mmCIF file of C-alpha atoms in Angstrom:
data_model
loop_
_atom_site.group_PDB
_atom_site.id
_atom_site.type_symbol
_atom_site.label_atom_id
_atom_site.label_comp_id
_atom_site.label_asym_id
_atom_site.label_seq_id
_atom_site.Cartn_x
_atom_site.Cartn_y
_atom_site.Cartn_z
ATOM 1 C CA GLY A 1 0.914 -2.305 25.436
ATOM 2 C CA ALA A 2 2.696 0.733 24.020
ATOM 3 C CA VAL A 3 -0.630 2.638 22.157
ATOM 4 C CA VAL A 4 -0.203 5.860 20.991
ATOM 5 C CA SER A 5 -3.332 7.998 20.151
ATOM 6 C CA GLN A 6 -3.187 11.500 17.837
ATOM 7 C CA HIS A 7 -5.851 14.246 17.568
ATOM 8 C CA PRO A 8 -7.510 14.770 15.401
ATOM 9 C CA SER A 9 -7.031 12.224 12.914
ATOM 10 C CA TRP A 10 -7.939 14.710 9.924
ATOM 11 C CA VAL A 11 -8.465 18.558 10.061
ATOM 12 C CA ILE A 12 -9.042 21.040 7.444
ATOM 13 C CA CYS A 13 -8.181 24.730 8.218
ATOM 14 C CA LYS A 14 -8.232 27.811 6.037
ATOM 15 C CA SER A 15 -4.711 29.548 5.201
ATOM 16 C CA GLY A 16 -3.345 31.438 7.686
ATOM 17 C CA THR A 17 -4.669 30.036 10.657
ATOM 18 C CA SER A 18 -2.843 27.711 13.056
ATOM 19 C CA VAL A 19 -3.743 23.979 14.123
ATOM 20 C CA LYS A 20 -2.662 22.071 16.901
ATOM 21 C CA ILE A 21 -1.717 18.268 16.424
ATOM 22 C CA GLU A 22 -2.036 16.205 20.163
ATOM 23 C CA CYS A 23 -0.152 13.224 20.674
ATOM 24 C CA ARG A 24 -0.465 11.253 23.532
ATOM 25 C CA SER A 25 1.231 7.544 25.189
ATOM 26 C CA LEU A 26 -2.198 6.253 26.179
ATOM 27 C CA ASP A 27 -0.258 3.417 28.533
ATOM 28 C CA PHE A 28 3.091 3.878 28.869
ATOM 29 C CA GLN A 29 5.561 7.133 29.696
ATOM 30 C CA ALA A 30 7.237 8.669 26.799
ATOM 31 C CA THR A 31 10.762 9.848 27.405
ATOM 32 C CA THR A 32 11.000 10.752 23.518
ATOM 33 C CA MET A 33 8.388 11.557 20.909
ATOM 34 C CA PHE A 34 9.123 12.230 17.354
ATOM 35 C CA TRP A 35 6.923 13.973 14.562
ATOM 36 C CA TYR A 36 7.235 13.141 11.245
ATOM 37 C CA ARG A 37 5.458 14.115 7.918
ATOM 38 C CA GLN A 38 4.449 11.961 5.038
ATOM 39 C CA PHE A 39 3.417 13.179 1.591
ATOM 40 C CA PRO A 40 1.479 10.773 -0.604
ATOM 41 C CA LYS A 41 3.491 7.463 -1.723
ATOM 42 C CA GLN A 42 6.566 8.824 -0.155
ATOM 43 C CA SER A 43 8.427 7.834 3.331
ATOM 44 C CA LEU A 44 8.297 9.519 6.408
ATOM 45 C CA MET A 45 10.506 12.659 6.774
ATOM 46 C CA LEU A 46 11.598 13.398 10.445
ATOM 47 C CA MET A 47 10.298 17.008 11.757
ATOM 48 C CA ALA A 48 11.846 17.114 15.060
ATOM 49 C CA THR A 49 12.437 15.085 18.391
ATOM 50 C CA SER A 50 11.188 16.043 21.314
ATOM 51 C CA ASN A 51 12.172 15.104 25.025
ATOM 52 C CA GLU A 52 9.833 15.768 27.769
ATOM 53 C CA GLY A 53 10.831 19.171 29.498
ATOM 54 C CA SER A 54 13.125 20.035 26.821
ATOM 55 C CA LYS A 55 13.164 22.167 23.748
ATOM 56 C CA ALA A 56 12.763 19.866 20.857
ATOM 57 C CA THR A 57 15.889 19.686 18.451
ATOM 58 C CA TYR A 58 14.732 20.292 14.848
ATOM 59 C CA GLU A 59 15.952 18.437 11.210
ATOM 60 C CA GLN A 60 17.900 20.358 8.898
ATOM 61 C CA GLY A 61 15.325 22.665 7.035
ATOM 62 C CA VAL A 62 12.226 22.108 9.112
ATOM 63 C CA GLU A 63 11.441 25.767 10.637
ATOM 64 C CA LYS A 64 11.157 26.022 14.126
ATOM 65 C CA ASP A 65 9.118 28.892 14.175
ATOM 66 C CA LYS A 66 6.322 27.581 11.815
ATOM 67 C CA PHE A 67 6.001 23.875 13.429
ATOM 68 C CA LEU A 68 6.033 24.753 17.088
ATOM 69 C CA ILE A 69 6.581 21.487 19.362
ATOM 70 C CA ASN A 70 5.519 21.292 23.356
ATOM 71 C CA HIS A 71 6.602 18.489 25.077
ATOM 72 C CA ALA A 72 5.223 19.321 28.916
ATOM 73 C CA SER A 73 4.361 15.927 30.059
ATOM 74 C CA LEU A 74 5.690 12.185 29.545
ATOM 75 C CA THR A 75 2.455 11.274 28.097
ATOM 76 C CA LEU A 76 1.615 14.284 25.750
ATOM 77 C CA SER A 77 3.373 16.315 23.015
ATOM 78 C CA THR A 78 1.850 18.503 20.930
ATOM 79 C CA LEU A 79 2.555 19.916 17.193
ATOM 80 C CA THR A 80 1.350 22.943 16.249
ATOM 81 C CA VAL A 81 1.373 24.579 12.748
ATOM 82 C CA THR A 82 1.144 28.528 12.573
ATOM 83 C CA SER A 83 0.080 30.532 9.895
ATOM 84 C CA ALA A 84 -0.718 26.795 7.861
ATOM 85 C CA HIS A 85 -0.408 27.458 3.988
ATOM 86 C CA PRO A 86 -2.049 24.892 1.675
ATOM 87 C CA GLU A 87 2.054 23.573 1.088
ATOM 88 C CA ASP A 88 2.027 22.280 4.583
ATOM 89 C CA SER A 89 -0.862 19.959 3.849
ATOM 90 C CA SER A 90 0.385 16.599 4.567
ATOM 91 C CA PHE A 91 -0.078 13.657 6.879
ATOM 92 C CA TYR A 92 1.575 14.456 10.303
ATOM 93 C CA ILE A 93 2.792 11.279 12.147
ATOM 94 C CA CYS A 94 3.704 10.967 15.817
ATOM 95 C CA SER A 95 5.681 8.211 17.518
ATOM 96 C CA ALA A 96 7.256 7.587 21.252
ATOM 97 C CA THR A 97 9.746 5.428 22.514
ATOM 98 C CA ARG A 98 9.296 3.763 25.920
ATOM 99 C CA LEU A 99 12.076 3.945 27.678
ATOM 100 C CA TRP A 100 15.784 6.118 27.619
ATOM 101 C CA GLY A 101 17.914 4.618 25.182
ATOM 102 C CA ALA A 102 15.105 2.405 23.584
ATOM 103 C CA SER A 103 14.930 3.047 20.056
ATOM 104 C CA GLU A 104 11.675 0.949 19.172
ATOM 105 C CA GLN A 105 9.215 3.573 18.012
ATOM 106 C CA TYR A 106 5.747 3.113 18.752
ATOM 107 C CA PHE A 107 3.421 5.264 16.019
ATOM 108 C CA GLY A 108 0.323 7.109 16.374
ATOM 109 C CA PRO A 109 -2.616 6.737 13.596
ATOM 110 C CA GLY A 110 -1.493 10.192 12.571
ATOM 111 C CA THR A 111 -3.057 13.355 11.431
ATOM 112 C CA ARG A 112 -4.719 14.505 7.907
ATOM 113 C CA LEU A 113 -4.228 17.836 7.428
ATOM 114 C CA THR A 114 -5.754 19.843 4.785
ATOM 115 C CA VAL A 115 -5.000 23.369 4.307
ATOM 116 C CA THR A 116 -7.606 25.361 1.697
ATOM 117 C CA GLY B 1 23.544 13.666 5.354
ATOM 118 C CA GLN B 2 22.716 10.096 5.895
ATOM 119 C CA GLN B 3 20.453 8.528 3.569
ATOM 120 C CA VAL B 4 18.398 4.986 3.618
ATOM 121 C CA MET B 5 17.616 4.091 -0.049
ATOM 122 C CA GLN B 6 15.045 0.569 -0.622
ATOM 123 C CA ILE B 7 14.737 -1.252 -3.715
ATOM 124 C CA PRO B 8 12.504 -2.044 -5.183
ATOM 125 C CA GLN B 9 10.107 0.987 -4.878
ATOM 126 C CA TYR B 10 6.824 -1.479 -5.726
ATOM 127 C CA GLN B 11 6.781 -5.086 -6.324
ATOM 128 C CA HIS B 12 3.846 -6.841 -7.668
ATOM 129 C CA VAL B 13 2.988 -10.908 -6.869
ATOM 130 C CA GLN B 14 0.661 -13.410 -7.189
ATOM 131 C CA GLU B 15 -0.050 -14.926 -3.880
ATOM 132 C CA GLY B 16 2.337 -17.649 -2.990
ATOM 133 C CA GLU B 17 5.222 -16.022 -4.595
ATOM 134 C CA ASP B 18 7.984 -14.903 -2.301
ATOM 135 C CA PHE B 19 9.041 -11.310 -2.203
ATOM 136 C CA THR B 20 12.305 -9.582 -1.083
ATOM 137 C CA THR B 21 12.955 -6.033 -0.213
ATOM 138 C CA TYR B 22 16.794 -4.702 0.216
ATOM 139 C CA CYS B 23 17.676 -1.641 2.308
ATOM 140 C CA ASN B 24 21.011 0.264 1.981
ATOM 141 C CA SER B 25 22.505 2.838 4.331
ATOM 142 C CA SER B 26 25.270 5.624 3.145
ATOM 143 C CA THR B 27 26.495 5.247 6.712
ATOM 144 C CA THR B 28 27.102 2.205 9.264
ATOM 145 C CA LEU B 29 23.981 1.871 11.351
ATOM 146 C CA SER B 30 23.794 1.427 14.965
ATOM 147 C CA ASN B 31 20.863 -0.817 14.242
ATOM 148 C CA ILE B 32 18.217 -1.309 12.196
ATOM 149 C CA GLN B 33 14.365 -1.587 11.935
ATOM 150 C CA TRP B 34 11.709 -2.801 9.932
ATOM 151 C CA TYR B 35 8.121 -1.621 10.029
ATOM 152 C CA LYS B 36 4.744 -2.140 7.724
ATOM 153 C CA GLN B 37 2.102 0.627 7.192
ATOM 154 C CA ARG B 38 -1.042 -0.678 5.824
ATOM 155 C CA PRO B 39 -2.621 1.669 2.872
ATOM 156 C CA GLY B 40 -4.382 4.355 4.811
ATOM 157 C CA GLY B 41 -2.406 3.030 8.190
ATOM 158 C CA HIS B 42 0.498 4.075 10.121
ATOM 159 C CA PRO B 43 4.163 2.351 10.478
ATOM 160 C CA VAL B 44 3.964 -0.723 12.836
ATOM 161 C CA PHE B 45 6.833 -2.190 14.295
ATOM 162 C CA LEU B 46 8.332 -5.837 12.978
ATOM 163 C CA ILE B 47 11.323 -6.201 14.278
ATOM 164 C CA GLN B 48 14.934 -4.721 15.428
ATOM 165 C CA LEU B 49 18.295 -5.848 14.080
ATOM 166 C CA VAL B 50 21.350 -5.009 15.877
ATOM 167 C CA LYS B 51 24.317 -7.272 15.433
ATOM 168 C CA SER B 52 26.481 -7.865 12.483
ATOM 169 C CA GLY B 53 25.307 -10.570 10.101
ATOM 170 C CA GLU B 54 22.250 -11.399 12.168
ATOM 171 C CA VAL B 55 19.054 -13.140 10.753
ATOM 172 C CA LYS B 56 15.770 -13.541 12.612
ATOM 173 C CA LYS B 57 12.948 -14.887 11.615
ATOM 174 C CA GLN B 58 9.449 -14.418 11.901
ATOM 175 C CA LYS B 59 6.914 -16.912 10.565
ATOM 176 C CA ARG B 60 7.058 -16.507 7.025
ATOM 177 C CA LEU B 61 9.173 -13.377 7.319
ATOM 178 C CA THR B 62 13.164 -13.527 7.423
ATOM 179 C CA PHE B 63 15.384 -10.377 8.380
ATOM 180 C CA GLN B 64 18.683 -9.852 7.810
ATOM 181 C CA PHE B 65 21.744 -7.206 8.726
ATOM 182 C CA GLY B 66 24.594 -7.137 6.550
ATOM 183 C CA GLU B 67 28.186 -7.322 7.891
ATOM 184 C CA ALA B 68 29.338 -4.447 7.335
ATOM 185 C CA LYS B 69 26.106 -2.908 9.287
ATOM 186 C CA LYS B 70 25.211 -1.007 6.126
ATOM 187 C CA ASN B 71 22.695 -2.934 4.457
ATOM 188 C CA SER B 72 19.296 -5.443 5.355
ATOM 189 C CA SER B 73 17.168 -7.548 3.568
ATOM 190 C CA LEU B 74 13.340 -8.546 4.550
ATOM 191 C CA HIS B 75 12.288 -11.851 2.715
ATOM 192 C CA ILE B 76 8.472 -13.057 2.899
ATOM 193 C CA THR B 77 8.374 -16.358 1.674
ATOM 194 C CA ALA B 78 4.737 -17.499 0.293
ATOM 195 C CA THR B 79 3.157 -14.033 0.241
ATOM 196 C CA GLN B 80 -0.344 -13.823 1.080
ATOM 197 C CA THR B 81 -2.783 -11.105 0.609
ATOM 198 C CA THR B 82 -2.622 -9.802 4.142
ATOM 199 C CA ASP B 83 1.092 -8.970 3.701
ATOM 200 C CA VAL B 84 -0.009 -5.980 1.361
ATOM 201 C CA GLY B 85 1.674 -2.750 2.096
ATOM 202 C CA THR B 86 4.485 -0.539 2.518
ATOM 203 C CA TYR B 87 7.475 -2.041 3.773
ATOM 204 C CA PHE B 88 10.091 0.051 5.666
ATOM 205 C CA CYS B 89 13.797 -0.312 6.526
ATOM 206 C CA ALA B 90 14.579 2.498 9.190
ATOM 207 C CA GLY B 91 18.444 2.999 10.567
ATOM 208 C CA ASN B 92 19.640 4.003 13.473
ATOM 209 C CA GLY B 93 22.822 5.526 13.755
ATOM 210 C CA GLY B 94 23.455 5.236 17.037
ATOM 211 C CA ALA B 95 24.195 8.879 18.554
ATOM 212 C CA THR B 96 20.933 9.471 19.399
ATOM 213 C CA ASN B 97 17.327 7.476 19.234
ATOM 214 C CA LYS B 98 16.217 9.139 15.927
ATOM 215 C CA LEU B 99 15.341 6.931 12.900
ATOM 216 C CA ILE B 100 15.994 7.790 9.070
ATOM 217 C CA PHE B 101 13.314 5.979 7.315
ATOM 218 C CA GLY B 102 14.486 4.237 4.070
ATOM 219 C CA THR B 103 12.725 4.916 1.075
ATOM 220 C CA GLY B 104 9.987 2.220 1.090
ATOM 221 C CA THR B 105 9.196 -0.955 -0.920
ATOM 222 C CA LEU B 106 5.290 -1.142 -1.663
ATOM 223 C CA LEU B 107 4.613 -4.949 -1.686
ATOM 224 C CA ALA B 108 0.798 -5.874 -4.103
ATOM 225 C CA VAL B 109 -0.431 -9.219 -3.893
ATOM 226 C CA GLN B 110 -2.477 -10.341 -6.068
ATOM 227 C CA PRO B 111 -5.020 -13.415 -5.309
#
């Protein structure tokens, strides 16, 4: 149990376009979902925390107008990278927690974004 | 802000040797979690430690949480090639359920 999927697994887009990444909890209801980005050979950097039905909480330095997060249901959160630029190229990973207050996170397989 | 550092950054061992990675937080933690990320993969939860001085074992893996709840360690006995990957600790400050990931230790095991 506790499977999280992401779609797409990889995407290449042109500079200036927007890209939407979906994160789904397949066999449980996720009260909270997290979005991370990871550069090669580096750690995971938390971008934002989203709770179903409420606005996402962004980490310091993350532009909320550039990285739009929607958590419309207990099984789906989306991250939209707007007006993407080459420096936005990265590995984006979502995770989800199963119950209120539980801190164990289940990670999706990640989305490799390349902006040309 | 809160920082979580790990040492070493990289460790290369011969199969059968032991391995240890150390994790240090700049602030006291409510709990600490450990994750393993295989090359090209995503982090997979290993364990959570909550109590001061707690020690937990999973087969060849031993996890410790420091008395001050600011540091932790992961020790692998008799490494195998399947242990290859990056090991991350992740601290939870307690106010929210968000995690601050450590810098990670990449383990390479030579057969």
